[in-house]
Short mmCIF file of C-alpha atoms and ligand atoms in Angstrom, two decimals:
data_model
loop_
_atom_site.label_atom_id
_atom_site.label_comp_id
_atom_site.label_asym_id
_atom_site.label_seq_id
_atom_site.Cartn_x
_atom_site.Cartn_y
_atom_site.Cartn_z
CA MET A 400 -42.13 -20.36 -33.70
CA PRO A 401 -45.25 -18.37 -33.74
CA SER A 402 -46.46 -16.61 -30.88
CA LYS A 403 -49.26 -17.15 -28.76
CA TYR A 404 -51.33 -15.25 -26.02
CA PHE A 405 -53.08 -17.37 -22.83
CA THR A 406 -55.42 -15.68 -20.60
CA TYR A 407 -54.79 -14.91 -16.80
CA LYS A 408 -58.26 -13.56 -15.69
CA ASP A 409 -58.96 -12.58 -18.87
CA ILE A 410 -56.06 -10.62 -19.50
CA PRO A 411 -53.49 -11.73 -22.12
CA PHE A 412 -50.20 -12.50 -21.52
CA PRO A 413 -47.88 -14.04 -24.64
CA GLU A 414 -47.35 -17.72 -23.42
CA ASN A 415 -43.48 -17.99 -24.36
CA PHE A 416 -42.72 -15.07 -21.47
CA TYR A 417 -45.18 -15.53 -19.07
CA SER A 418 -47.29 -18.38 -17.14
CA PRO A 419 -50.03 -18.54 -15.29
CA GLU A 420 -48.48 -20.14 -12.51
CA VAL A 421 -45.74 -16.82 -11.73
CA LEU A 422 -48.49 -14.62 -12.09
CA SER A 423 -51.09 -16.60 -9.20
CA PHE A 424 -47.55 -16.34 -7.30
CA VAL A 425 -47.48 -12.61 -7.38
CA GLU A 426 -51.38 -12.24 -7.00
CA GLU A 427 -51.47 -14.45 -4.00
CA GLU A 428 -48.24 -15.06 -2.29
CA PHE A 429 -45.54 -11.97 -3.15
CA GLN A 430 -44.76 -10.33 0.03
CA VAL A 431 -45.27 -6.38 -0.60
CA GLN A 432 -42.50 -4.73 1.97
CA GLU A 433 -43.15 -1.72 3.30
CA ASP A 434 -40.47 0.64 1.82
CA ASP A 435 -40.03 -1.06 -1.26
CA VAL A 436 -40.91 1.49 -4.07
CA PHE A 437 -42.87 -0.03 -7.65
CA ASN A 438 -42.88 1.79 -11.17
CA VAL A 439 -45.75 0.73 -13.03
CA THR A 440 -47.22 1.27 -16.80
CA PHE A 441 -49.15 0.13 -19.07
CA PRO A 442 -46.28 -0.84 -21.54
CA LYS A 443 -44.87 1.68 -23.66
CA SER A 444 -45.52 4.19 -21.49
CA GLY A 445 -42.43 5.13 -20.63
CA THR A 446 -41.46 2.30 -18.22
CA PHE A 447 -37.93 2.30 -19.07
CA TRP A 448 -37.50 6.09 -18.64
CA MET A 449 -38.77 6.66 -15.21
CA VAL A 450 -36.70 2.91 -14.26
CA GLU A 451 -33.41 5.52 -15.55
CA ILE A 452 -34.74 8.44 -13.68
CA LEU A 453 -35.28 6.45 -10.29
CA SER A 454 -32.19 4.87 -10.53
CA LEU A 455 -30.63 8.34 -11.13
CA ILE A 456 -32.27 9.78 -8.09
CA ARG A 457 -31.34 6.83 -5.60
CA SER A 458 -27.56 7.10 -6.44
CA MET A 459 -28.14 10.95 -6.34
CA GLY A 460 -27.28 11.65 -10.00
CA ASP A 461 -23.93 9.31 -9.78
CA THR A 462 -23.99 7.37 -13.45
CA SER A 463 -21.78 3.55 -11.92
CA TRP A 464 -25.12 1.94 -11.16
CA VAL A 465 -26.94 2.98 -14.65
CA ARG A 466 -23.62 2.01 -15.88
CA SER A 467 -23.17 -1.09 -14.46
CA PHE A 468 -26.28 -3.10 -14.29
CA PRO A 469 -29.12 -3.63 -17.64
CA THR A 470 -32.62 -1.72 -16.13
CA TRP A 471 -34.08 -5.26 -15.78
CA GLU A 472 -31.84 -5.55 -12.81
CA ARG A 473 -32.03 -2.48 -11.09
CA ALA A 474 -35.74 -2.48 -11.60
CA PRO A 475 -36.16 -6.39 -11.97
CA TRP A 476 -40.08 -6.97 -13.58
CA ILE A 477 -42.47 -9.13 -10.51
CA GLU A 478 -44.56 -10.89 -12.85
CA ILE A 479 -41.18 -12.51 -14.34
CA THR A 480 -38.80 -12.53 -11.42
CA PRO A 481 -40.56 -12.72 -8.85
CA LYS A 482 -39.44 -14.81 -6.03
CA GLU A 483 -37.32 -13.46 -3.42
CA LYS A 484 -34.22 -15.06 -3.85
CA ASP A 485 -34.53 -13.70 -7.68
CA LEU A 486 -34.45 -10.25 -6.65
CA PRO A 487 -31.19 -8.66 -6.67
CA THR A 488 -30.13 -7.90 -2.78
CA TRP A 489 -28.06 -4.89 -3.23
CA ALA A 490 -31.14 -2.94 -4.20
CA GLN A 491 -32.49 -1.49 -1.01
CA PRO A 492 -34.73 -0.14 -0.58
CA ARG A 493 -36.28 -2.65 -3.23
CA LEU A 494 -37.14 -0.70 -6.99
CA LEU A 495 -39.66 -3.37 -9.15
CA SER A 496 -41.68 -2.46 -11.84
CA SER A 497 -44.50 -3.84 -13.04
CA HIS A 498 -47.17 -3.90 -15.93
CA LEU A 499 -49.64 -5.30 -14.24
CA PRO A 500 -53.56 -3.99 -14.16
CA ILE A 501 -54.05 -3.12 -10.95
CA GLN A 502 -56.50 -6.53 -10.39
CA LEU A 503 -53.77 -8.80 -10.64
CA PHE A 504 -51.17 -6.78 -8.55
CA PRO A 505 -49.80 -8.30 -4.96
CA LYS A 506 -52.59 -8.93 -2.95
CA SER A 507 -49.93 -7.58 0.07
CA PHE A 508 -49.48 -4.45 -1.16
CA PHE A 509 -52.84 -3.19 -0.37
CA GLN A 510 -52.40 -3.29 3.08
CA SER A 511 -48.51 -2.04 3.22
CA ARG A 512 -47.57 1.22 2.56
CA ALA A 513 -45.20 0.92 -0.36
CA LYS A 514 -44.16 3.41 -3.06
CA VAL A 515 -46.32 3.29 -6.55
CA ILE A 516 -45.15 5.24 -9.60
CA TYR A 517 -47.58 5.25 -11.88
CA THR A 518 -46.62 6.84 -15.52
CA THR A 519 -49.08 6.90 -18.43
CA ARG A 520 -49.00 8.13 -22.11
CA ASP A 521 -51.21 9.34 -24.82
CA PRO A 522 -53.07 6.30 -25.66
CA ARG A 523 -52.62 6.43 -29.18
CA ASP A 524 -48.72 6.77 -29.05
CA VAL A 525 -48.62 3.75 -26.44
CA CYS A 526 -50.32 1.71 -29.60
CA THR A 527 -47.86 3.28 -32.02
CA SER A 528 -44.86 2.01 -29.74
CA LEU A 529 -46.26 -1.26 -29.23
CA PHE A 530 -47.14 -1.73 -33.21
CA HIS A 531 -43.95 -1.46 -33.89
CA PHE A 532 -42.30 -2.71 -30.28
CA SER A 533 -44.68 -5.79 -31.20
CA LYS A 534 -42.53 -6.50 -34.26
CA ILE A 535 -38.86 -6.63 -32.66
CA MET A 536 -39.97 -8.79 -29.86
CA THR A 537 -40.56 -12.42 -30.48
CA PHE A 538 -42.88 -13.23 -28.13
CA PHE A 539 -45.55 -10.72 -29.55
CA LYS A 540 -47.72 -11.43 -32.17
CA GLN A 541 -47.46 -10.36 -35.50
CA ALA A 542 -50.42 -8.25 -36.65
CA GLU A 543 -51.28 -8.28 -40.35
CA SER A 544 -51.30 -4.22 -40.24
CA SER A 545 -51.39 -1.25 -38.13
CA GLU A 546 -55.24 -1.41 -39.06
CA ASP A 547 -55.39 -4.48 -37.45
CA PHE A 548 -52.86 -3.37 -34.50
CA ILE A 549 -55.39 -0.08 -33.90
CA GLU A 550 -58.49 -2.50 -33.15
CA GLU A 551 -56.73 -4.91 -31.34
CA PHE A 552 -55.50 -2.23 -29.47
CA LEU A 553 -58.94 -1.37 -28.82
CA SER A 554 -60.48 -3.90 -27.57
CA GLY A 555 -57.53 -4.63 -25.11
CA ALA A 556 -56.46 -7.98 -27.07
CA VAL A 557 -53.05 -7.12 -26.37
CA PRO A 558 -50.48 -8.22 -23.58
CA TYR A 559 -51.67 -6.86 -20.45
CA GLY A 560 -55.07 -5.64 -21.67
CA SER A 561 -56.57 -3.21 -22.30
CA TRP A 562 -55.36 0.34 -21.60
CA PHE A 563 -58.37 1.82 -20.67
CA ASP A 564 -58.92 -0.15 -17.57
CA HIS A 565 -55.38 0.13 -16.71
CA VAL A 566 -55.34 3.16 -16.52
CA LYS A 567 -58.86 3.57 -14.96
CA GLY A 568 -57.88 0.80 -12.46
CA TRP A 569 -54.53 2.20 -11.18
CA LEU A 570 -56.10 5.98 -11.08
CA GLY A 571 -58.64 4.72 -8.58
CA LEU A 572 -55.58 4.83 -5.98
CA ARG A 573 -54.64 9.23 -7.07
CA GLU A 574 -55.50 10.56 -3.73
CA GLN A 575 -53.17 8.16 -1.96
CA SER A 576 -50.25 9.18 -0.73
CA ASN A 577 -48.61 6.33 -1.59
CA PHE A 578 -49.42 7.05 -5.20
CA LEU A 579 -47.86 9.56 -7.50
CA LEU A 580 -48.94 9.79 -11.04
CA VAL A 581 -46.83 10.99 -13.93
CA THR A 582 -47.67 11.32 -17.64
CA TYR A 583 -44.95 10.54 -20.61
CA GLU A 584 -46.21 14.05 -21.85
CA GLU A 585 -45.01 16.29 -18.59
CA LEU A 586 -41.45 13.88 -18.89
CA LYS A 587 -41.51 15.60 -22.05
CA LYS A 588 -42.50 18.96 -21.02
CA ASP A 589 -40.22 19.37 -18.18
CA ILE A 590 -37.87 16.62 -17.09
CA ARG A 591 -36.68 18.76 -13.97
CA GLY A 592 -39.45 19.50 -12.44
CA SER A 593 -40.93 16.15 -13.13
CA ILE A 594 -37.68 14.70 -11.48
CA GLU A 595 -38.34 17.22 -8.41
CA ARG A 596 -41.65 16.06 -8.17
CA ILE A 597 -40.81 12.24 -8.24
CA ALA A 598 -37.30 12.92 -5.24
CA ASN A 599 -39.91 14.62 -3.32
CA PHE A 600 -42.77 11.68 -3.57
CA LEU A 601 -39.91 9.66 -2.47
CA GLY A 602 -38.53 11.79 0.03
CA VAL A 603 -35.03 12.13 -1.12
CA HIS A 604 -33.60 16.02 -1.79
CA LEU A 605 -31.21 16.09 -5.05
CA SER A 606 -29.25 18.77 -4.42
CA SER A 607 -28.55 21.03 -7.16
CA ALA A 608 -26.02 19.57 -9.09
CA ALA A 609 -27.17 15.99 -8.72
CA LEU A 610 -30.67 17.03 -10.30
CA GLU A 611 -28.52 18.25 -13.39
CA GLN A 612 -26.81 14.61 -13.66
CA VAL A 613 -30.08 13.22 -13.76
CA VAL A 614 -31.58 15.26 -15.54
CA ASP A 615 -28.40 14.58 -18.67
CA ASN A 616 -28.19 10.75 -17.64
CA CYS A 617 -31.73 10.23 -18.28
CA SER A 618 -31.74 12.12 -21.56
CA PHE A 619 -33.41 10.24 -24.47
CA GLN A 620 -29.72 10.18 -26.41
CA LYS A 621 -27.14 9.32 -23.27
CA MET A 622 -29.44 5.84 -22.26
CA LYS A 623 -29.37 4.86 -25.79
CA GLU A 624 -25.93 5.43 -26.05
CA ASN A 625 -25.70 3.51 -22.99
CA PRO A 626 -25.62 -0.81 -22.98
CA MET A 627 -27.08 -0.87 -20.08
CA SER A 628 -29.75 1.12 -20.71
CA ASN A 629 -30.25 0.25 -24.51
CA PHE A 630 -31.35 -3.35 -24.44
CA SER A 631 -28.64 -4.04 -27.05
CA GLN A 632 -27.67 -6.56 -23.73
CA MET A 633 -31.01 -8.34 -24.42
CA SER A 634 -31.03 -12.29 -25.10
CA SER A 635 -32.30 -12.11 -28.70
CA GLN A 636 -34.10 -15.25 -27.99
CA TYR A 637 -36.70 -12.52 -26.96
CA VAL A 638 -36.14 -9.66 -29.04
CA ALA A 639 -35.29 -9.95 -33.31
CA LYS A 640 -32.49 -7.14 -32.89
CA ASP A 641 -31.96 -6.99 -36.68
CA ARG A 642 -35.59 -5.41 -36.81
CA GLY A 643 -36.01 -2.55 -34.90
CA THR A 644 -34.67 -0.76 -31.47
CA PHE A 645 -36.08 -0.01 -28.59
CA PHE A 646 -34.61 3.55 -28.67
CA ARG A 647 -37.23 4.31 -31.38
CA LYS A 648 -38.23 8.35 -32.09
CA GLY A 649 -38.95 9.27 -27.97
CA VAL A 650 -41.62 11.90 -29.21
CA THR A 651 -45.18 12.85 -28.39
CA GLY A 652 -47.78 13.06 -31.25
CA ASP A 653 -45.65 10.49 -33.59
CA TRP A 654 -49.39 8.08 -33.93
CA LYS A 655 -50.04 11.40 -36.88
CA ASN A 656 -47.43 8.83 -38.72
CA LEU A 657 -49.29 5.67 -38.59
CA PHE A 658 -53.20 6.29 -38.22
CA THR A 659 -54.98 7.72 -41.17
CA VAL A 660 -58.18 10.18 -40.19
CA ALA A 661 -60.44 7.69 -40.43
CA GLN A 662 -58.67 5.24 -37.61
CA SER A 663 -57.89 8.48 -35.47
CA GLU A 664 -61.47 9.38 -35.32
CA ARG A 665 -62.38 6.05 -34.39
CA PHE A 666 -59.63 5.62 -31.87
CA GLY A 667 -61.18 8.79 -30.22
CA GLN A 668 -65.06 7.45 -30.04
CA ILE A 669 -64.05 4.67 -28.28
CA TYR A 670 -61.70 6.56 -25.96
CA GLN A 671 -64.90 9.12 -25.57
CA GLU A 672 -67.00 6.05 -24.83
CA LYS A 673 -64.57 4.45 -22.75
CA MET A 674 -63.36 7.15 -20.61
CA LYS A 675 -66.43 8.97 -20.33
CA GLY A 676 -67.13 10.79 -16.62
CA PHE A 677 -63.82 9.61 -15.83
CA PRO A 678 -62.79 12.14 -13.31
CA VAL A 679 -58.84 12.76 -14.09
CA HIS A 680 -58.12 15.37 -16.63
CA LEU A 681 -55.06 14.02 -19.00
CA PRO A 682 -52.91 15.92 -20.91
CA TRP A 683 -53.96 14.58 -23.69
CA GLU A 684 -57.49 15.07 -23.38
CA ASP A 685 -57.99 18.65 -26.13
CA PRO A 686 -61.81 18.46 -27.31
CA GLU A 687 -60.44 16.71 -30.26
CA VAL A 688 -60.21 13.27 -28.43
CA LYS A 689 -62.51 13.68 -25.41
CA GLY A 690 -65.53 15.93 -26.92
P1 LIG B 1966 -41.08 4.94 -28.70
O1 LIG B 1966 -41.37 4.03 -29.61
O2 LIG B 1966 -42.53 6.13 -28.79
O3 LIG B 1966 -40.27 5.75 -29.22
P2 LIG B 1966 -41.26 1.54 -22.12
O4 LIG B 1966 -40.37 2.03 -21.76
O5 LIG B 1966 -42.66 1.88 -21.39
O6 LIG B 1966 -41.44 0.41 -23.57
O7 LIG B 1966 -41.57 2.51 -23.42
C1 LIG B 1966 -41.20 3.01 -24.32
C2 LIG B 1966 -41.08 4.22 -25.40
O8 LIG B 1966 -40.22 4.92 -24.42
C3 LIG B 1966 -40.52 4.35 -26.48
O9 LIG B 1966 -41.37 5.18 -27.25
C4 LIG B 1966 -39.33 5.39 -26.52
O10 LIG B 1966 -38.80 5.60 -27.42
C5 LIG B 1966 -39.42 6.50 -25.13
N1 LIG B 1966 -38.62 6.68 -24.61
C6 LIG B 1966 -37.17 5.39 -23.79
N2 LIG B 1966 -36.92 6.86 -22.93
C7 LIG B 1966 -37.10 7.98 -23.12
C8 LIG B 1966 -36.22 9.16 -23.07
N3 LIG B 1966 -34.88 9.08 -21.92
N4 LIG B 1966 -37.01 10.38 -23.57
C9 LIG B 1966 -37.84 10.11 -24.10
N5 LIG B 1966 -38.62 8.90 -24.87
C10 LIG B 1966 -38.21 7.66 -24.40
#
């Protein structure tokens, strides 16, 4: 059945996975707890890599948790399983995930000291990863071509809307002590230092042995081999496993294999327009992109 999107407050969502009632409940009624930890991303920015890192930090490098429960149970999605009764009680403080733009996030969050770790990634790689992902997820609209998909991405016509608005919205919290910005690029460049920074933000001290365990077990290869992390457990109702895999490449710069020169120039031009004057420097902003 071809997938359709509905919009909730101008943001597109696939209709066979989300509902306006649940989104409204999350925004208006979801009760954030003071010690909640939120893993927030725009899709394809390293969400599940972060779930793995956070799970392993929580268990001090012990792998029994990451090998016993799938990622979506370790850090449930508030916009999919928002009811308190549906959230696992064995994980306290709660580890929760969300792709929501800040304006749709639970209102109760803004009166709390709950923590947000926001992971972002070069939007060209996000777009490339999302293009491939859209082909394997049954609830995505199938783009006619990569050209069409890039245009949809740039105009925010993909699930969760505009990458630009998402990033600008969430980074508005960057001065708050309960907010941590992480980039996919820094995870790739310095995973050990990044894990220490994340653990520190969470108030967790990892011994050097525990740190090495976290580093080792959140690697692309280890996650790809772990049935609780590689999405092989996900229902074929949502994922067409014969069309590809969640663990695709796990590299930076793969957009160069998808974008033509003209598409790359157009992307750069829109990026400049949308991010003009935005005061945060992001690692992929070389002169070619930001001008
Ligand atoms: P690619 O499609 O570029 O390979 P999300 O979890 O937000 O859906 O993001 C998925 C992207 O993160 C995919 O990117 C996936 O391969 C990559 N990824 C997942 N785990 C990773 C890891 N341990 N190391 C590097 N990249 C990882």
